[in-house]
Amino acid sequence: MTTVRCGLIGHPVAHSRSPDIHRAFAAQASIALDYVLIDAEPGEFPDRVREFFADGGRGLNVTLPHKAVAFALAEEAGDEAWQSGVANVLTRLPGGRLRADNTDGIGLVRELTKNLGFDRADRRILIAGAGGVAAGIIPSLLAAKPREIVIANRTPDRAARLVKHFENQRLAAIPLPDLRGSQSFDLVINATSASLEGKRPDLPDDAIGKATLACDLVYADEPTPFMRWATALGARTADGGGMLVEQAAESFLLWHGIRPDTVSILHHFRSRLQSD
Ligand code: ATR
């Protein structure tokens, strides 16, 4: 059996769960996979990517802080990457051309619909954060025609720029303080990196109601400050573990032509998180 080389490039990458997830998918699909971690600082990213593919690599997952550069480096792109301008997957096509995709949005949508039973149509969605993660999930969220998506960011200009980029009437930027007194949202997504610093975005309590689903896109072995806050206000919560597994499954499909069964892997992944 030929071994296929794939990997994750970012900075930092040491604590990533992606190797575990991809190796479990490969075992399930009987594919011989070598999944490597590449820690690349921003200045060395393009060279490390070229080196990986020149050495016969098939695909790279891309994480912070390289998602925008990954998109710019590719010669072809899937719809979600085109629309958002950020990519979390690079694939070497036959002939050597490089393709960029963004599977974060479809990963989140699968987690919402399949695993959490949330239907996005005609719903009010609030996204906290306006960085690469927020940009990546917007096309897939818009595709289901929600009633509105509001973006609120600590730095309001960035949220306004993101809204301008998409030019969609369902999308609006609102400064955080202006959310006070608002009606609660059906879905509140924490797309900031605040959880990584043990903090939460400064959203007002009004954003959350008893029927709200509050999703942190960061995965953790215990509830994040954002999840604890939302739980205290009566919301149902989820972390980013499901989205991580689902976006990885979409990358796996792009590289190997097989979509893994994510249910058993998600279970395995959660038990690994608990035992580490
Ligand atoms: P990513 O690709 O993860 O989105 P990013 O582009 O650095 O990374 O964006 C991080 C996001 O988290 C931004 O929206 C950032 O807000 P600013 O634009 O104001 O910097 C947000 N963020 C990070 N730490 C935060 C905190 N402690 N509270 C609120 N928002 C935070």
CSV table of C-alpha atoms and ligand atoms in Angstrom, one decimal:
chain,number,residue,atom,x,y,z
A,1,MET,CA,0.0,0.0,0.0
A,2,THR,CA,1.4,3.4,-0.9
A,3,THR,CA,1.7,5.8,2.0
A,4,VAL,CA,0.0,9.2,1.5
A,5,ARG,CA,1.6,12.2,3.1
A,6,CYS,CA,-0.6,14.9,4.6
A,7,GLY,CA,-0.2,17.3,7.5
A,8,LEU,CA,-1.1,20.4,9.4
A,9,ILE,CA,0.8,23.7,9.1
A,10,GLY,CA,0.5,26.5,11.6
A,11,HIS,CA,2.1,28.3,14.5
A,12,PRO,CA,1.9,26.8,17.0
A,13,VAL,CA,0.8,23.3,16.1
A,14,ALA,CA,2.3,21.1,18.9
A,15,HIS,CA,-0.9,20.5,20.8
A,16,SER,CA,-3.1,20.0,17.7
A,17,ARG,CA,-5.6,17.0,17.7
A,18,SER,CA,-5.6,16.9,13.9
A,19,PRO,CA,-3.0,14.1,13.6
A,20,ASP,CA,-5.1,11.8,16.0
A,21,ILE,CA,-8.3,12.6,14.0
A,22,HIS,CA,-6.8,12.0,10.5
A,23,ARG,CA,-5.0,8.8,11.7
A,24,ALA,CA,-8.3,7.5,13.0
A,25,PHE,CA,-10.0,8.3,9.7
A,26,ALA,CA,-7.2,6.6,7.8
A,27,ALA,CA,-7.5,3.5,9.9
A,28,GLN,CA,-11.2,3.4,9.3
A,29,ALA,CA,-10.7,3.8,5.5
A,30,SER,CA,-7.7,1.4,5.4
A,31,ILE,CA,-5.4,4.1,4.0
A,32,ALA,CA,-1.7,4.2,4.8
A,33,LEU,CA,-1.3,7.8,6.0
A,34,ASP,CA,1.7,9.8,7.2
A,35,TYR,CA,0.2,12.9,8.9
A,36,VAL,CA,2.9,15.4,9.9
A,37,LEU,CA,2.9,18.6,12.0
A,38,ILE,CA,4.8,21.6,10.5
A,39,ASP,CA,5.4,24.6,12.8
A,40,ALA,CA,6.1,27.5,10.4
A,41,GLU,CA,6.4,31.2,11.4
A,42,PRO,CA,4.7,33.6,9.0
A,43,GLY,CA,7.8,34.5,7.1
A,44,GLU,CA,8.6,30.8,6.3
A,45,PHE,CA,5.1,29.7,5.4
A,46,PRO,CA,5.3,29.9,1.6
A,47,ASP,CA,8.6,28.0,1.4
A,48,ARG,CA,7.5,25.3,3.8
A,49,VAL,CA,4.3,24.8,1.8
A,50,ARG,CA,6.2,24.5,-1.5
A,51,GLU,CA,8.8,22.2,0.1
A,52,PHE,CA,6.0,19.9,1.4
A,53,PHE,CA,4.3,19.6,-1.9
A,54,ALA,CA,7.6,19.3,-3.9
A,55,ASP,CA,8.4,16.3,-1.7
A,56,GLY,CA,5.2,14.5,-2.8
A,57,GLY,CA,2.8,15.7,-0.1
A,58,ARG,CA,-0.9,15.5,-1.0
A,59,GLY,CA,-2.6,17.9,1.3
A,60,LEU,CA,-2.2,20.3,4.2
A,61,ASN,CA,-4.6,21.6,6.8
A,62,VAL,CA,-3.8,25.2,7.5
A,63,THR,CA,-4.3,26.9,10.9
A,64,LEU,CA,-3.5,30.1,12.6
A,65,PRO,CA,-2.0,32.5,11.5
A,66,HIS,CA,-1.7,31.4,7.9
A,67,LYS,CA,-5.3,31.0,6.5
A,68,ALA,CA,-5.3,34.2,4.4
A,69,VAL,CA,-1.8,33.6,3.0
A,70,ALA,CA,-2.8,30.0,2.2
A,71,PHE,CA,-5.7,31.3,0.1
A,72,ALA,CA,-3.4,33.8,-1.7
A,73,LEU,CA,-0.8,31.1,-2.4
A,74,ALA,CA,-3.1,28.8,-4.3
A,75,GLU,CA,-3.8,28.8,-8.0
A,76,GLU,CA,-7.4,27.4,-7.7
A,77,ALA,CA,-10.0,27.7,-4.9
A,78,GLY,CA,-13.3,26.1,-3.9
A,79,ASP,CA,-16.4,28.4,-3.5
A,80,GLU,CA,-16.1,28.9,0.3
A,81,ALA,CA,-12.5,29.9,0.1
A,82,TRP,CA,-13.2,32.3,-2.8
A,83,GLN,CA,-16.0,33.9,-0.9
A,84,SER,CA,-14.2,34.2,2.4
A,85,GLY,CA,-10.6,34.9,1.2
A,86,VAL,CA,-9.3,32.4,3.8
A,87,ALA,CA,-8.4,28.7,3.4
A,88,ASN,CA,-7.9,25.9,5.9
A,89,VAL,CA,-7.0,23.2,3.3
A,90,LEU,CA,-4.4,23.1,0.6
A,91,THR,CA,-4.4,20.3,-1.9
A,92,ARG,CA,-1.9,19.4,-4.7
A,93,LEU,CA,-3.9,18.7,-7.8
A,94,PRO,CA,-2.7,16.3,-10.6
A,95,GLY,CA,-0.2,18.3,-12.6
A,96,GLY,CA,1.1,20.1,-9.5
A,97,ARG,CA,-1.3,23.0,-9.2
A,98,LEU,CA,-2.3,24.1,-5.7
A,99,ARG,CA,-5.9,24.3,-4.7
A,100,ALA,CA,-7.3,26.2,-1.6
A,101,ASP,CA,-10.5,25.2,0.2
A,102,ASN,CA,-12.3,26.2,3.3
A,103,THR,CA,-14.0,23.4,5.1
A,104,ASP,CA,-14.5,25.3,8.4
A,105,GLY,CA,-18.0,26.4,7.4
A,106,ILE,CA,-19.3,23.1,6.2
A,107,GLY,CA,-17.7,21.5,9.3
A,108,LEU,CA,-19.6,23.8,11.5
A,109,VAL,CA,-22.9,23.4,9.5
A,110,ARG,CA,-22.6,19.6,9.8
A,111,GLU,CA,-22.0,19.9,13.5
A,112,LEU,CA,-25.0,22.2,13.9
A,113,THR,CA,-27.4,20.2,11.8
A,114,LYS,CA,-26.3,16.6,12.2
A,115,ASN,CA,-24.9,16.5,15.7
A,116,LEU,CA,-26.8,19.4,17.5
A,117,GLY,CA,-30.1,19.3,15.5
A,118,PHE,CA,-30.0,23.0,14.8
A,119,ASP,CA,-31.8,24.3,11.6
A,120,ARG,CA,-30.3,27.6,10.4
A,121,ALA,CA,-33.1,28.7,8.1
A,122,ASP,CA,-34.8,32.0,9.2
A,123,ARG,CA,-32.8,32.1,12.4
A,124,ARG,CA,-31.0,35.0,14.1
A,125,ILE,CA,-27.3,34.3,14.4
A,126,LEU,CA,-24.7,36.3,16.3
A,127,ILE,CA,-21.0,35.9,15.6
A,128,ALA,CA,-18.5,37.3,18.1
A,129,GLY,CA,-15.2,37.9,16.3
A,130,ALA,CA,-14.2,39.1,12.9
A,131,GLY,CA,-10.9,37.3,12.2
A,132,GLY,CA,-10.1,34.4,9.8
A,133,VAL,CA,-12.3,31.9,11.6
A,134,ALA,CA,-15.4,34.2,11.4
A,135,ALA,CA,-14.7,34.9,7.7
A,136,GLY,CA,-14.4,31.2,6.9
A,137,ILE,CA,-17.8,30.2,8.4
A,138,ILE,CA,-19.9,33.0,7.0
A,139,PRO,CA,-20.5,31.6,3.4
A,140,SER,CA,-21.8,28.3,4.7
A,141,LEU,CA,-24.0,30.0,7.3
A,142,LEU,CA,-25.4,32.4,4.7
A,143,ALA,CA,-26.2,29.5,2.3
A,144,ALA,CA,-29.1,28.4,4.5
A,145,LYS,CA,-30.8,31.8,4.4
A,146,PRO,CA,-30.8,32.8,8.1
A,147,ARG,CA,-33.0,35.8,8.9
A,148,GLU,CA,-29.8,37.7,9.9
A,149,ILE,CA,-26.2,37.3,10.9
A,150,VAL,CA,-24.9,40.0,13.2
A,151,ILE,CA,-21.1,40.3,13.6
A,152,ALA,CA,-19.9,41.9,16.8
A,153,ASN,CA,-16.2,42.4,17.4
A,154,ARG,CA,-14.0,43.9,20.1
A,155,THR,CA,-12.5,46.1,17.3
A,156,PRO,CA,-15.7,47.3,15.5
A,157,ASP,CA,-13.8,48.4,12.3
A,158,ARG,CA,-12.8,44.8,11.6
A,159,ALA,CA,-16.5,43.6,11.8
A,160,ALA,CA,-17.5,46.5,9.4
A,161,ARG,CA,-14.8,45.4,6.9
A,162,LEU,CA,-15.9,41.8,7.0
A,163,VAL,CA,-19.5,42.8,6.3
A,164,LYS,CA,-18.3,45.0,3.4
A,165,HIS,CA,-16.3,42.1,2.0
A,166,PHE,CA,-19.4,39.9,1.7
A,167,GLU,CA,-21.9,42.5,0.6
A,168,ASN,CA,-24.9,40.5,1.7
A,169,GLN,CA,-28.1,42.0,3.0
A,170,ARG,CA,-28.5,39.3,5.7
A,171,LEU,CA,-25.2,40.3,7.2
A,172,ALA,CA,-24.7,43.3,9.6
A,173,ALA,CA,-22.0,44.6,11.9
A,174,ILE,CA,-23.0,45.9,15.3
A,175,PRO,CA,-20.7,47.4,17.9
A,176,LEU,CA,-20.7,45.3,21.1
A,177,PRO,CA,-22.2,48.0,23.3
A,178,ASP,CA,-25.1,48.3,20.9
A,179,LEU,CA,-26.2,44.7,21.6
A,180,ARG,CA,-27.4,45.7,25.0
A,181,GLY,CA,-31.1,45.5,25.2
A,182,SER,CA,-31.3,43.4,22.0
A,183,GLN,CA,-33.6,40.4,21.6
A,184,SER,CA,-31.8,37.1,22.3
A,185,PHE,CA,-30.3,35.2,19.3
A,186,ASP,CA,-31.1,31.7,18.2
A,187,LEU,CA,-27.5,30.9,17.8
A,188,VAL,CA,-24.4,32.7,19.3
A,189,ILE,CA,-21.1,31.6,17.9
A,190,ASN,CA,-17.8,32.5,19.6
A,191,ALA,CA,-15.4,32.9,16.7
A,192,THR,CA,-12.9,34.9,18.8
A,193,SER,CA,-9.7,33.4,20.2
A,194,ALA,CA,-10.6,34.7,23.7
A,195,SER,CA,-11.0,31.2,25.1
A,196,LEU,CA,-7.4,30.4,24.3
A,197,GLU,CA,-6.5,33.1,26.9
A,198,GLY,CA,-9.1,31.9,29.4
A,199,LYS,CA,-11.4,34.9,28.6
A,200,ARG,CA,-14.7,35.4,26.8
A,201,PRO,CA,-15.8,38.2,24.4
A,202,ASP,CA,-17.6,41.0,26.2
A,203,LEU,CA,-21.1,40.2,24.9
A,204,PRO,CA,-24.1,41.4,26.9
A,205,ASP,CA,-26.3,38.9,28.7
A,206,ASP,CA,-29.3,40.1,26.5
A,207,ALA,CA,-27.8,38.1,23.6
A,208,ILE,CA,-28.6,34.8,25.3
A,209,GLY,CA,-32.0,33.3,26.0
A,210,LYS,CA,-33.2,29.9,27.2
A,211,ALA,CA,-33.7,28.8,23.6
A,212,THR,CA,-30.2,29.9,22.5
A,213,LEU,CA,-27.6,27.5,21.2
A,214,ALA,CA,-24.2,28.9,22.2
A,215,CYS,CA,-21.2,27.4,20.3
A,216,ASP,CA,-17.6,28.1,21.1
A,217,LEU,CA,-15.4,27.2,18.0
A,218,VAL,CA,-12.5,26.5,20.3
A,219,TYR,CA,-12.4,22.9,21.6
A,220,ALA,CA,-11.5,22.1,25.2
A,221,ASP,CA,-11.5,19.4,27.8
A,222,GLU,CA,-13.7,21.5,30.0
A,223,PRO,CA,-16.3,24.3,29.3
A,224,THR,CA,-14.8,27.5,28.2
A,225,PRO,CA,-15.6,30.9,29.9
A,226,PHE,CA,-18.0,31.6,27.1
A,227,MET,CA,-19.8,28.3,27.5
A,228,ARG,CA,-19.9,28.8,31.3
A,229,TRP,CA,-21.4,32.2,30.9
A,230,ALA,CA,-24.0,31.0,28.3
A,231,THR,CA,-24.9,28.0,30.5
A,232,ALA,CA,-25.5,30.2,33.5
A,233,LEU,CA,-28.0,32.2,31.4
A,234,GLY,CA,-29.9,29.0,30.5
A,235,ALA,CA,-28.5,28.3,27.0
A,236,ARG,CA,-27.5,25.0,25.5
A,237,THR,CA,-23.8,25.0,24.7
A,238,ALA,CA,-21.2,23.2,22.5
A,239,ASP,CA,-17.5,23.5,22.1
A,240,GLY,CA,-15.5,23.3,18.8
A,241,GLY,CA,-14.7,19.6,19.0
A,242,GLY,CA,-17.5,18.5,16.7
A,243,MET,CA,-16.6,21.2,14.1
A,244,LEU,CA,-12.9,20.2,14.3
A,245,VAL,CA,-13.8,16.5,13.5
A,246,GLU,CA,-16.3,17.5,10.8
A,247,GLN,CA,-14.0,20.0,9.0
A,248,ALA,CA,-11.2,17.3,9.1
A,249,ALA,CA,-13.6,14.8,7.5
A,250,GLU,CA,-14.2,17.2,4.7
A,251,SER,CA,-10.4,17.7,4.2
A,252,PHE,CA,-10.1,13.9,4.2
A,253,LEU,CA,-12.7,13.6,1.5
A,254,LEU,CA,-10.9,16.2,-0.7
A,255,TRP,CA,-7.6,14.3,-0.3
A,256,HIS,CA,-8.7,10.7,-0.3
A,257,GLY,CA,-12.1,10.7,-2.0
A,258,ILE,CA,-13.7,9.0,1.1
A,259,ARG,CA,-15.9,10.8,3.7
A,260,PRO,CA,-15.2,9.1,7.1
A,261,ASP,CA,-17.9,8.2,9.5
A,262,THR,CA,-17.4,11.0,12.1
A,263,VAL,CA,-19.7,9.7,14.9
A,264,SER,CA,-17.4,7.0,16.2
A,265,ILE,CA,-14.3,9.2,15.7
A,266,LEU,CA,-15.9,12.1,17.6
A,267,HIS,CA,-16.6,9.7,20.5
A,268,HIS,CA,-13.0,8.5,20.4
A,269,PHE,CA,-11.7,12.1,20.2
A,270,ARG,CA,-13.8,13.2,23.2
A,271,SER,CA,-12.6,10.3,25.4
A,272,ARG,CA,-8.9,11.1,24.4
A,273,LEU,CA,-9.5,14.7,25.5
A,274,GLN,CA,-10.8,13.5,28.9
A,275,SER,CA,-8.0,11.1,29.5
A,276,ASP,CA,-5.1,13.5,28.5
B,1,ATR,P1,-8.7,33.9,13.9
B,1,ATR,O1,-8.1,33.4,12.6
B,1,ATR,O2,-8.7,32.9,15.0
B,1,ATR,O3,-10.0,34.5,13.7
B,1,ATR,P2,-7.5,36.4,14.3
B,1,ATR,O4,-7.7,36.9,12.9
B,1,ATR,O5,-6.3,36.8,15.1
B,1,ATR,O6,-7.6,34.9,14.5
B,1,ATR,O7,-8.8,37.0,15.1
B,1,ATR,C1,-9.1,36.7,16.4
B,1,ATR,C2,-10.4,37.3,16.8
B,1,ATR,O8,-10.6,37.1,18.2
B,1,ATR,C3,-10.6,38.7,16.6
B,1,ATR,O9,-12.0,39.0,16.2
B,1,ATR,C4,-10.2,39.3,17.9
B,1,ATR,O10,-10.8,40.6,18.1
B,1,ATR,P3,-10.0,41.9,17.6
B,1,ATR,O11,-10.3,42.0,16.1
B,1,ATR,O12,-10.6,43.0,18.4
B,1,ATR,O13,-8.6,41.7,18.0
B,1,ATR,C5,-10.9,38.3,18.8
B,1,ATR,N1,-10.4,38.3,20.2
B,1,ATR,C6,-9.2,37.8,20.6
B,1,ATR,N2,-9.0,37.9,21.9
B,1,ATR,C7,-10.2,38.5,22.4
B,1,ATR,C8,-10.7,38.8,23.7
B,1,ATR,N3,-10.0,38.6,24.8
B,1,ATR,N4,-11.9,39.4,23.8
B,1,ATR,C9,-12.7,39.6,22.6
B,1,ATR,N5,-12.3,39.3,21.4
B,1,ATR,C10,-11.0,38.7,21.3
